[in-house]
Amino acid sequence: MKEWDRLITVEEMEAATERLLETGKKVGADSWQQRVKNQTPHCGFGEAGTCCRICSMGPCRITPKAPRGICGCDVHGIVGRNYLRFTAGGAAAHSDHGRAIAHTLYLAKEGGNYQVKDPEKLKRIAGEWGIETEGKDIYDLAHEVAETGLMEYGKPFGTQRFLKRAPEARQKIWEEQGIAPRAIDREVSQSLHMTHMGCSSLPEALIRQSFRTGLSDGWGGSMMGTEFSDVLFGTPKPIDTEGNLGVMEKDMVNIVVHGHDPSLSEMVVMYAQDPEMIALAKEHGAKGINVCGVCCTANEVAMRHGIPMAGNFLQQENVVLTGACEAIVVDVQCIFPALGPLSKCFHTKFITTSPIARMPDSDFIEFHEETAGENAKAIVKMAIENFDNRNQDLVFIPELKTKCTVGYSVEAIKKCLDGVTNSHVDELGTTKPLIDCVKAGVLRGAVAMVGCNNPKIRPDTYHIELMKKLLENDIIVIVSGCSAQAAAKAGLLDKEAAQYCGEGLKRVCKLVGIPPVLHMGSCVDISRMMILAADIAKDWGIDICQVPVVGCAPEWMSEKAVSIGNYVVATGIETFLGVNPYTKGSSEVEGLLQGGVQDWVGAKFVVDTDLDSLCEKMMACLEEKRAALGI
Ligand code: XCC
Ligand code: SF4
């Protein structure tokens, strides 16, 4: 065994949390740790997915004595419908985020709050979509591409434009299986229709629609979210930053950005760097302004500006518990309503900004693209003025801090690879050197580690322990979302972490100059992973399901994660889950998701709540794929 001595351990993080919870007790704060206790044990029907409340004859709960609901629906129909609704919720959230970004792109203008930072990428997308670029003003083009993107949500005919990015074999599978996604809103809406009382109760139909809806997210809404964010804010390139709670600064105004949509956080970051604002902070006795991030927003601003990452999902209360958070500014998704009452126990301002995420006990500053500058300035100012109210006696910032290199977009990864081999093929680069490493066995394969924290799993342990095991076995890891932040907090995004890898991966990291865990961004950026997998398959001349790559969401919790799981599997990538998606109650639904769908798309879900066996199964799957390729 290697000595993972440079890493911050889960035990150290837990000790820090314990200390923070003591502060919490002093001020009478509630915590998720306490609420988990209050909620345990969970409802068995809910956990198995066997409770139906989609009509008011119910709720109907399936037991051996009552095997059907009042309408006669059996357990498989109920579990399948619940699963599809779960998926639809996730796809709706992700894709609505994508829509907001498309809308921001539509409003971009020369000299405005939002500008086109990556015109090349914009032109490339226009080219893919058959939009004329010659002689067009870049902002006219931005409007046209944004409008075309917005139409992807509701167009009456055809399938998602980005599907063409997949290898042809994959596109054919989607067509033949009837899961090529049409307009995004249509898939979400059809999912709700199919699960209305008295519609679908056939597991196969419900799972197919789950896949199609998921695909409309991964290859539709999320992909637009990612691509348009790159156009507006720049395509990420490797950049150094820091992770874990120690990134908060004792003597500065701390503004924590949390949520998902970079339209808000980009502006907050910009105004926090404004000399006028810094001067104001100094007037209030602070040394300056420190912006740091939580959840996916952290990933977005870390990748583009090197803003430090304070933590992931289950650490969101901790940032307030430090007593040093002047404002926690949120947009949408994964925000604990608990932040309202918690912030009231401190001087912290809990600032909500989106009509989509309204919460009690918050200051609501509605954020509009048109007035983004003023809104952001007001937020930063509010935080600065609040520095006066900080109670220094309550301040405790754990001394946990790591070095991280983040920002590995597909473009950046290819560029790194190009640098080594001088194999510069075209402007977009190639994945061939990576493929050669995999073929030669220097790398055994890749794992895309994604998703959230969930109190059902000791926070971050599965993410971190799985990554360590994989690295030791020469398996490169790409990460996004809260998994990326687990890696950041531990120190796995540090290039120095290469020392812990197997010999092959260590060599690759040194040669290419990368950390062994590559930060690919936020959760919508799992679309980057899809593009990478597609490009590898195309460069290799095989379909995605043959590539030695698997997906893993060991601590997932959100509906979005289920939507993601569906599109990752439907893209042909075997997906390993450490938490069951409320399907235990139906042998038919489980049979399909964890077996039958293999015949549709060449991949399936593997659910295993045991860390070691989850890891072994992943590695075995990669080895099977290698064997099938004869490598
Ligand atoms: Fe949310 Fe995206 Fe999950 Fe983290 S990983 S808890 S979904 S912030 Ni998406
Ligand atoms: Fe019960 Fe059927 Fe109504 Fe569901 S749809 S609550 S199973 S009667």
XYZ file of C-alpha atoms and ligand atoms in Angstrom:
648
model
C 0.000 0.000 0.000
C 1.088 3.546 -0.746
C 1.328 6.203 1.914
C -1.203 8.818 0.949
C 0.495 11.189 3.340
C 0.056 14.446 1.470
C -3.666 14.069 1.249
C -6.188 15.561 3.609
C -8.059 12.609 5.055
C -11.769 12.215 5.606
C -10.977 11.935 9.329
C -9.348 15.361 9.322
C -12.316 16.829 7.496
C -14.693 15.210 9.971
C -12.727 16.591 12.898
C -13.036 20.064 11.370
C -16.757 19.550 10.907
C -17.128 18.451 14.528
C -15.413 21.611 15.664
C -17.700 23.714 13.483
C -20.769 21.939 14.796
C -19.737 22.995 18.287
C -19.954 26.600 17.183
C -23.316 25.688 15.729
C -24.490 24.361 19.076
C -23.411 27.565 20.774
C -25.612 29.658 18.537
C -28.471 27.178 18.445
C -28.020 26.090 14.851
C -29.547 23.002 13.325
C -27.435 20.731 11.100
C -27.931 18.079 8.456
C -26.211 15.622 10.753
C -28.991 16.143 13.288
C -31.737 16.100 10.693
C -30.501 12.778 9.321
C -30.972 11.335 12.802
C -34.482 12.756 12.969
C -35.355 11.239 9.602
C -33.964 7.773 10.275
C -35.232 5.197 9.560
C -36.501 6.307 6.183
C -39.845 5.176 4.798
C -39.415 1.673 3.368
C -42.002 2.248 0.640
C -40.298 5.382 -0.536
C -36.921 3.698 -0.547
C -38.133 0.772 -2.584
C -40.069 3.061 -4.929
C -43.327 1.262 -4.172
C -45.496 4.167 -3.090
C -47.692 5.875 -5.689
C -49.370 9.227 -5.103
C -49.944 10.404 -8.635
C -53.707 10.427 -8.165
C -55.895 11.189 -5.200
C -57.379 7.699 -4.936
C -54.059 6.864 -3.291
C -51.503 7.065 -1.971
C -51.199 3.374 -2.784
C -48.448 1.334 -1.210
C -47.584 -2.105 -2.494
C -47.294 -4.967 -0.004
C -47.671 -8.756 -0.366
C -51.245 -8.317 0.893
C -51.970 -5.402 -1.421
C -50.063 -6.195 -4.628
C -51.875 -3.581 -6.736
C -52.888 0.022 -6.394
C -56.549 0.986 -6.506
C -56.367 1.465 -10.282
C -54.784 -1.964 -10.582
C -51.269 -0.794 -11.278
C -48.698 -3.356 -10.161
C -45.424 -2.714 -8.406
C -43.396 -2.650 -11.634
C -45.556 0.073 -13.101
C -45.331 2.125 -9.926
C -41.567 1.785 -9.533
C -41.047 2.453 -13.256
C -43.233 5.561 -13.193
C -41.453 6.904 -10.134
C -38.139 6.333 -11.854
C -39.231 8.197 -14.964
C -40.535 11.111 -12.890
C -37.238 11.254 -11.058
C -35.445 11.417 -14.392
C -37.746 14.091 -15.758
C -37.134 16.291 -12.716
C -33.416 16.059 -13.245
C -33.515 16.645 -16.990
C -35.806 19.638 -16.464
C -33.416 21.214 -13.958
C -30.266 20.684 -15.987
C -31.820 21.742 -19.208
C -33.446 24.803 -17.750
C -29.998 25.832 -16.567
C -28.853 25.313 -20.173
C -31.767 27.419 -21.353
C -30.784 30.250 -19.009
C -27.280 30.236 -20.473
C -28.666 30.215 -24.013
C -30.769 33.185 -23.031
C -27.715 34.952 -21.636
C -25.901 34.293 -24.900
C -28.841 35.762 -26.754
C -28.461 38.969 -24.733
C -24.692 39.195 -25.232
C -23.569 42.419 -26.818
C -20.429 44.401 -27.516
C -19.490 46.272 -24.352
C -22.398 44.721 -22.433
C -22.491 42.706 -19.210
C -22.044 39.557 -21.246
C -19.696 39.235 -24.181
C -18.460 36.537 -26.484
C -15.162 35.317 -25.044
C -14.635 32.312 -27.299
C -15.693 33.343 -30.811
C -13.948 30.305 -32.334
C -16.132 27.944 -30.386
C -19.206 29.917 -31.354
C -18.278 29.616 -35.026
C -17.625 25.915 -34.630
C -21.071 25.334 -33.151
C -22.625 27.473 -35.883
C -20.786 25.362 -38.456
C -22.082 22.137 -36.913
C -25.598 23.512 -36.966
C -25.423 24.693 -40.552
C -25.558 28.385 -39.647
C -23.685 30.657 -42.056
C -20.759 32.404 -40.362
C -19.083 34.169 -43.298
C -18.972 37.922 -42.960
C -21.309 37.938 -39.985
C -20.830 40.184 -36.967
C -19.941 37.955 -34.017
C -22.867 39.222 -31.956
C -25.328 38.650 -34.779
C -23.978 35.138 -34.944
C -24.296 34.743 -31.167
C -27.956 35.737 -31.357
C -28.632 33.340 -34.179
C -26.894 30.415 -32.494
C -28.593 31.213 -29.160
C -31.994 31.395 -30.800
C -31.408 28.132 -32.632
C -30.352 26.615 -29.318
C -33.462 27.903 -27.590
C -35.544 26.314 -30.338
C -34.030 22.943 -29.436
C -36.261 23.055 -26.380
C -39.525 23.201 -28.230
C -39.065 22.421 -31.886
C -41.953 20.412 -33.284
C -39.914 18.072 -35.456
C -36.565 16.315 -35.502
C -34.073 15.273 -32.851
C -31.358 17.124 -30.921
C -28.710 18.725 -33.125
C -25.762 17.690 -30.967
C -26.525 13.976 -31.438
C -24.452 14.246 -34.607
C -21.371 14.551 -32.421
C -21.672 10.893 -31.452
C -20.112 8.099 -33.513
C -22.450 6.943 -36.264
C -22.850 3.528 -34.678
C -24.180 5.220 -31.540
C -26.568 7.453 -33.460
C -27.930 4.382 -35.188
C -28.541 2.642 -31.852
C -30.467 5.670 -30.590
C -32.602 5.678 -33.717
C -33.240 1.946 -33.704
C -34.060 1.847 -30.020
C -36.470 4.742 -30.329
C -34.551 6.823 -27.805
C -33.092 9.581 -29.993
C -34.287 12.633 -28.060
C -36.559 15.176 -29.715
C -37.214 18.641 -28.309
C -36.060 18.791 -24.671
C -39.289 20.205 -23.260
C -41.206 17.601 -25.196
C -39.309 14.741 -23.569
C -39.811 16.156 -20.091
C -43.444 16.862 -20.799
C -44.038 13.444 -22.348
C -42.478 11.856 -19.279
C -45.004 13.617 -17.074
C -47.779 12.629 -19.428
C -46.691 8.998 -19.557
C -46.689 8.883 -15.766
C -50.077 10.528 -15.361
C -52.734 8.332 -13.865
C -53.920 5.789 -16.372
C -51.092 6.091 -18.910
C -47.949 3.924 -19.007
C -47.353 1.141 -16.538
C -45.135 -1.010 -18.765
C -41.569 -0.959 -17.358
C -39.938 -1.255 -20.765
C -41.729 1.812 -22.102
C -40.994 3.796 -18.952
C -37.283 2.961 -19.012
C -37.008 3.790 -22.702
C -38.539 7.170 -22.059
C -36.161 7.640 -19.109
C -33.282 7.104 -21.495
C -34.686 9.406 -24.128
C -35.333 12.130 -21.554
C -31.880 11.687 -20.082
C -30.358 11.930 -23.549
C -32.248 15.153 -24.207
C -30.413 16.487 -21.167
C -26.909 15.118 -21.760
C -26.793 15.632 -25.508
C -29.183 18.584 -25.470
C -29.769 20.963 -22.579
C -26.644 20.201 -20.563
C -24.456 20.220 -23.630
C -25.794 23.622 -24.605
C -25.255 24.784 -21.036
C -21.613 23.791 -21.254
C -20.933 24.981 -24.782
C -22.651 28.333 -24.429
C -20.958 28.924 -21.070
C -17.641 28.394 -22.840
C -18.618 30.828 -25.584
C -19.611 33.463 -23.025
C -17.061 32.970 -20.292
C -14.231 31.203 -22.057
C -13.396 27.541 -22.633
C -11.539 26.336 -19.533
C -7.784 25.834 -19.622
C -5.651 24.357 -16.851
C -5.385 26.814 -13.996
C -4.121 26.542 -10.415
C -6.331 27.103 -7.431
C -6.977 25.797 -3.926
C -9.536 23.616 -2.222
C -11.195 22.925 1.139
C -12.504 25.162 3.901
C -9.141 26.745 4.607
C -9.622 28.849 1.480
C -11.836 31.167 3.519
C -9.889 34.173 4.776
C -10.015 35.373 8.360
C -9.274 39.008 7.544
C -11.246 39.394 4.379
C -14.842 39.784 3.342
C -15.810 36.235 2.376
C -18.418 35.845 -0.317
C -19.423 32.277 -1.048
C -21.087 31.581 -4.389
C -23.217 28.462 -4.502
C -25.468 26.852 -7.068
C -24.973 26.262 -10.759
C -25.524 29.077 -13.224
C -22.273 30.915 -14.025
C -24.164 33.994 -15.294
C -24.481 35.130 -11.686
C -21.186 33.975 -10.228
C -19.160 35.414 -13.119
C -20.567 38.839 -12.333
C -19.993 38.511 -8.583
C -16.389 37.491 -9.253
C -15.956 40.470 -11.559
C -17.329 43.042 -9.126
C -15.383 41.550 -6.224
C -12.249 42.485 -8.166
C -13.440 46.013 -8.796
C -11.009 48.534 -7.185
C -13.941 50.563 -5.917
C -15.310 47.532 -4.094
C -11.913 46.554 -2.712
C -11.466 50.084 -1.403
C -14.870 49.878 0.240
C -13.900 46.563 1.864
C -10.804 48.239 3.279
C -12.883 51.087 4.624
C -14.820 48.486 6.533
C -11.655 47.113 8.070
C -11.157 44.078 5.845
C -7.974 43.309 3.935
C -9.910 42.657 0.771
C -12.616 40.509 -0.769
C -12.343 36.760 -1.024
C -14.795 34.929 -3.276
C -14.927 31.172 -2.964
C -17.350 28.565 -4.193
C -19.507 25.664 -3.124
C -21.013 22.932 -5.339
C -21.060 23.322 -9.111
C -20.773 27.092 -9.131
C -17.419 26.559 -7.446
C -16.380 24.347 -10.339
C -17.472 26.913 -12.909
C -15.536 29.833 -11.442
C -12.556 27.717 -10.392
C -12.121 26.521 -13.971
C -12.267 29.961 -15.493
C -10.830 32.244 -12.820
C -8.970 30.055 -10.344
C -11.494 30.984 -7.640
C -10.888 28.613 -4.695
C -13.325 25.824 -3.913
C -14.527 25.845 -0.300
C -16.307 22.558 -0.545
C -19.039 20.359 -1.902
C -22.671 19.621 -1.226
C -22.545 18.417 2.372
C -20.086 21.133 3.289
C -22.434 24.005 2.422
C -23.496 24.503 6.047
C -19.862 24.424 7.136
C -19.012 27.610 5.278
C -21.595 29.484 7.339
C -20.505 27.718 10.535
C -17.022 29.216 10.149
C -18.597 32.468 11.321
C -16.555 34.202 8.642
C -19.037 34.132 5.779
C -20.368 37.607 5.026
C -22.681 36.380 2.285
C -23.639 33.119 0.692
C -25.018 33.937 -2.715
C -27.045 31.285 -4.463
C -28.813 30.779 -7.772
C -30.403 27.385 -8.452
C -30.179 23.722 -7.419
C -28.613 21.836 -4.514
C -29.084 24.705 -2.084
C -30.173 23.619 1.384
C -33.211 25.594 2.570
C -31.432 25.120 5.904
C -29.104 27.960 4.931
C -31.884 30.441 5.742
C -32.322 29.653 9.436
C -28.625 28.807 9.778
C -27.497 32.169 8.462
C -29.826 33.815 10.979
C -27.696 32.270 13.768
C -24.746 34.226 12.398
C -24.243 37.581 10.731
C -24.265 35.866 7.312
C -26.500 37.210 4.560
C -28.197 34.415 2.658
C -28.855 35.963 -0.740
C -31.174 34.209 -3.151
C -31.237 35.527 -6.700
C -33.442 33.338 -8.854
C -37.239 33.185 -9.039
C -36.668 29.439 -9.510
C -35.104 29.025 -6.062
C -37.001 31.147 -3.527
C -36.420 30.366 0.139
C -37.546 31.666 3.523
C -35.105 33.665 5.624
C -33.174 34.954 2.647
C -32.538 38.341 1.090
C -33.905 38.119 -2.432
C -32.034 40.181 -5.000
C -33.535 39.135 -8.285
C -30.865 38.686 -10.858
C -31.550 39.667 -14.447
C -29.122 39.366 -17.338
C -30.040 42.898 -18.388
C -29.163 44.372 -14.996
C -26.529 41.811 -14.018
C -23.873 44.413 -13.300
C -26.005 46.424 -10.881
C -27.323 43.265 -9.215
C -23.853 41.859 -8.672
C -22.571 45.160 -7.366
C -25.444 45.380 -4.895
C -24.672 41.867 -3.691
C -20.956 42.525 -3.240
C -21.718 45.774 -1.447
C -24.155 44.097 0.904
C -21.488 41.527 1.791
C -18.872 44.195 2.430
C -21.138 46.223 4.664
C -21.974 43.085 6.560
C -18.315 42.644 7.544
C -19.036 45.141 10.362
C -21.467 42.661 11.878
C -19.075 39.736 12.069
C -18.645 38.342 15.579
C -14.940 37.504 15.743
C -15.517 35.269 18.771
C -17.436 32.849 16.593
C -14.871 32.676 13.810
C -13.131 29.380 13.258
C -11.711 28.514 9.850
C -10.250 24.994 9.730
C -6.679 24.948 8.513
C -7.380 22.586 5.688
C -6.206 23.660 2.280
C -4.970 21.841 -0.820
C -3.393 22.774 -4.121
C -5.415 21.986 -7.228
C -5.054 22.264 -10.958
C -8.448 22.468 -12.629
C -9.893 23.305 -16.028
C -9.532 20.213 -18.181
C -12.052 20.828 -20.912
C -11.894 18.432 -23.865
C -10.019 21.121 -25.773
C -7.507 21.483 -22.931
C -6.977 17.735 -22.609
C -6.252 17.441 -26.320
C -3.882 20.347 -26.147
C -1.953 18.706 -23.301
C -1.738 15.501 -25.320
C -0.628 17.388 -28.416
C 2.162 18.980 -26.437
C 3.699 15.596 -25.719
C 3.556 13.937 -29.092
C 3.679 16.870 -31.446
C 0.958 14.938 -33.196
C -0.830 18.154 -34.041
C -3.451 16.877 -36.436
C -5.823 19.746 -36.753
C -6.961 22.716 -34.813
C -9.105 20.521 -32.588
C -6.397 18.013 -31.738
C -6.710 14.300 -31.222
C -7.133 11.753 -28.474
C -4.803 9.285 -30.237
C -1.893 9.489 -27.754
C -4.343 8.629 -24.995
C -5.678 5.709 -26.994
C -2.121 4.469 -27.562
C -1.493 4.514 -23.810
C -4.636 2.496 -23.227
C -3.822 0.048 -26.017
C -0.299 -0.440 -24.679
C -1.684 -1.071 -21.196
C 0.209 1.858 -19.695
C -3.274 2.984 -18.720
C -5.872 0.287 -18.076
C -8.752 2.632 -18.793
C -10.633 5.609 -17.438
C -13.349 6.224 -14.891
C -15.619 9.254 -15.000
C -16.377 9.903 -11.328
C -19.291 12.243 -10.822
C -22.154 13.224 -8.595
C -23.011 14.412 -5.173
C -22.639 13.590 -1.513
C -25.358 11.712 0.291
C -25.511 11.208 4.067
C -26.261 7.550 3.318
C -22.532 7.309 2.599
C -19.887 8.682 4.939
C -19.307 11.958 3.076
C -16.544 11.857 0.475
C -15.206 8.438 1.490
C -16.446 6.607 -1.594
C -15.261 9.352 -3.939
C -11.813 9.538 -2.392
C -11.226 5.854 -1.663
C -12.373 4.781 -5.116
C -10.148 7.358 -6.779
C -7.132 6.223 -4.773
C -7.713 2.590 -5.660
C -8.177 3.387 -9.332
C -5.047 5.510 -9.528
C -2.981 2.750 -7.960
C -4.249 0.493 -10.714
C -3.253 2.805 -13.562
C -6.791 3.943 -14.230
C -7.044 7.636 -14.984
C -9.956 9.445 -13.355
C -11.945 12.333 -14.764
C -14.228 14.171 -12.364
C -17.016 16.716 -12.244
C -19.535 18.142 -9.808
C -19.196 17.404 -6.124
C -16.977 14.427 -6.877
C -14.475 16.886 -8.340
C -14.609 18.825 -5.112
C -14.134 15.723 -3.010
C -10.954 15.204 -5.028
C -10.023 18.856 -4.576
C -10.564 18.780 -0.826
C -8.412 15.698 -0.447
C -5.601 16.986 -2.651
C -6.072 14.631 -5.584
C -6.198 17.468 -8.110
C -2.628 18.361 -7.215
C -0.068 17.317 -9.831
C 1.989 15.971 -6.924
C -0.672 13.309 -6.428
C 0.894 11.503 -9.388
C 3.327 9.968 -6.913
C 0.563 7.757 -5.602
C -0.309 6.252 -8.970
C 0.699 2.989 -10.513
C 3.846 3.182 -12.625
C 2.025 3.614 -15.933
C -0.274 6.420 -14.873
C 2.548 8.094 -12.985
C 4.592 8.201 -16.206
C 1.698 9.602 -18.189
C 1.081 12.335 -15.599
C 4.732 13.368 -15.507
C 5.071 13.339 -19.269
C 1.884 15.233 -20.005
C 2.160 17.442 -16.916
C -1.286 16.675 -15.541
C -2.709 15.590 -12.196
C -3.970 11.977 -12.184
C -7.506 13.194 -11.518
C -8.687 15.592 -14.188
C -11.219 18.236 -13.209
C -13.690 18.567 -16.091
C -16.115 20.953 -14.441
C -19.642 21.087 -13.113
C -22.455 18.599 -13.550
C -23.700 19.998 -16.852
C -20.094 19.472 -17.935
C -20.623 15.726 -17.901
C -21.534 16.580 -21.470
C -17.787 17.269 -21.878
C -17.180 13.699 -20.811
C -19.669 12.513 -23.432
C -17.834 14.457 -26.106
C -14.497 13.096 -24.949
C -15.804 9.524 -25.009
C -17.310 10.123 -28.447
C -14.066 11.576 -29.796
C -12.028 8.694 -28.391
C -14.400 6.192 -29.982
C -14.220 8.010 -33.318
C -10.414 8.319 -33.240
C -10.223 4.635 -32.319
C -12.775 3.548 -34.917
C -15.065 1.778 -32.446
C -18.336 2.529 -30.673
C -18.384 4.208 -27.258
C -19.568 1.026 -25.502
C -16.317 -0.681 -26.502
C -13.998 1.947 -25.029
C -12.507 0.970 -21.630
C -14.266 3.749 -19.783
C -16.984 3.560 -17.139
C -19.008 6.095 -15.176
C -19.438 6.139 -11.425
C -21.655 8.158 -9.079
C -20.835 6.609 -5.723
C -22.568 9.139 -3.450
C -25.241 10.593 -5.709
C -28.462 12.086 -4.344
C -30.239 14.369 -6.842
C -32.768 13.839 -9.613
C -30.205 15.349 -11.944
C -27.883 12.475 -11.153
C -30.524 10.011 -12.310
C -31.013 11.924 -15.525
C -27.233 11.828 -15.984
C -27.080 8.121 -15.238
C -29.664 7.483 -17.923
C -27.824 9.386 -20.602
C -24.437 7.987 -19.667
C -25.744 4.402 -19.889
C -27.666 5.208 -23.074
C -24.431 6.595 -24.503
C -22.934 3.137 -23.997
C -20.997 3.729 -20.795
C -21.520 1.262 -17.947
C -22.488 3.251 -14.846
C -21.775 2.276 -11.243
C -23.911 3.633 -8.421
C -23.253 3.486 -4.692
C -26.817 4.469 -3.782
C -29.935 2.687 -5.033
C -32.264 4.792 -7.218
C -35.493 3.770 -5.438
C -36.001 0.777 -7.722
C -35.477 -2.097 -5.309
C -39.198 -2.763 -5.164
C -39.486 -4.022 -8.738
C -37.591 -7.007 -10.066
C -38.641 -6.026 -13.580
C -37.383 -2.440 -13.392
C -34.167 -3.525 -11.693
C -33.828 -6.357 -14.192
C -33.984 -3.900 -17.052
C -31.767 -1.168 -15.611
C -29.161 -3.551 -14.290
C -29.343 -6.103 -17.091
C -31.841 -5.898 -19.945
C -30.881 -2.464 -21.240
C -27.470 -3.895 -22.124
C -29.156 -5.355 -25.221
C -30.499 -1.935 -26.170
C -27.477 0.269 -25.677
C -24.469 -1.931 -24.841
C -24.270 -0.765 -21.218
C -26.224 -0.982 -17.970
C -26.310 0.219 -14.377
C -24.448 -1.604 -11.643
C -25.679 -0.770 -8.147
C -23.523 -1.812 -5.231
C -23.464 -0.088 -1.883
C -20.239 -1.793 -0.811
C -17.160 0.258 -1.588
C -14.749 -2.573 -2.303
C -17.027 -4.628 -4.440
C -18.146 -1.522 -6.382
C -14.504 -0.838 -7.150
C -13.727 -4.411 -8.125
C -16.709 -4.528 -10.442
C -15.577 -1.318 -12.135
C -12.091 -2.579 -12.697
C -13.398 -5.931 -13.926
C -15.637 -4.125 -16.415
C -12.656 -2.187 -17.787
C -10.650 -5.394 -18.105
C -13.526 -7.115 -19.898
C -13.656 -4.286 -22.396
C -9.912 -4.572 -22.947
C -10.167 -8.302 -23.476
C -13.006 -7.851 -25.960
C -10.789 -5.453 -27.923
C -7.911 -7.931 -27.771
C -5.635 -5.536 -25.867
Fe -25.648 19.076 -6.682
Fe -24.018 20.121 -9.045
Fe -24.901 16.695 -6.975
Fe -23.228 18.475 -6.308
S -22.956 16.950 -7.792
S -24.881 17.844 -5.141
S -26.348 17.621 -8.203
S -23.896 20.371 -7.053
Ni -24.075 17.683 -9.599
Fe -53.006 4.415 -6.580
Fe -53.212 4.009 -9.223
Fe -53.710 6.440 -8.182
Fe -51.213 5.484 -8.185
S -52.463 5.976 -9.974
S -52.244 6.516 -6.486
S -51.573 3.286 -7.886
S -54.866 4.553 -7.820
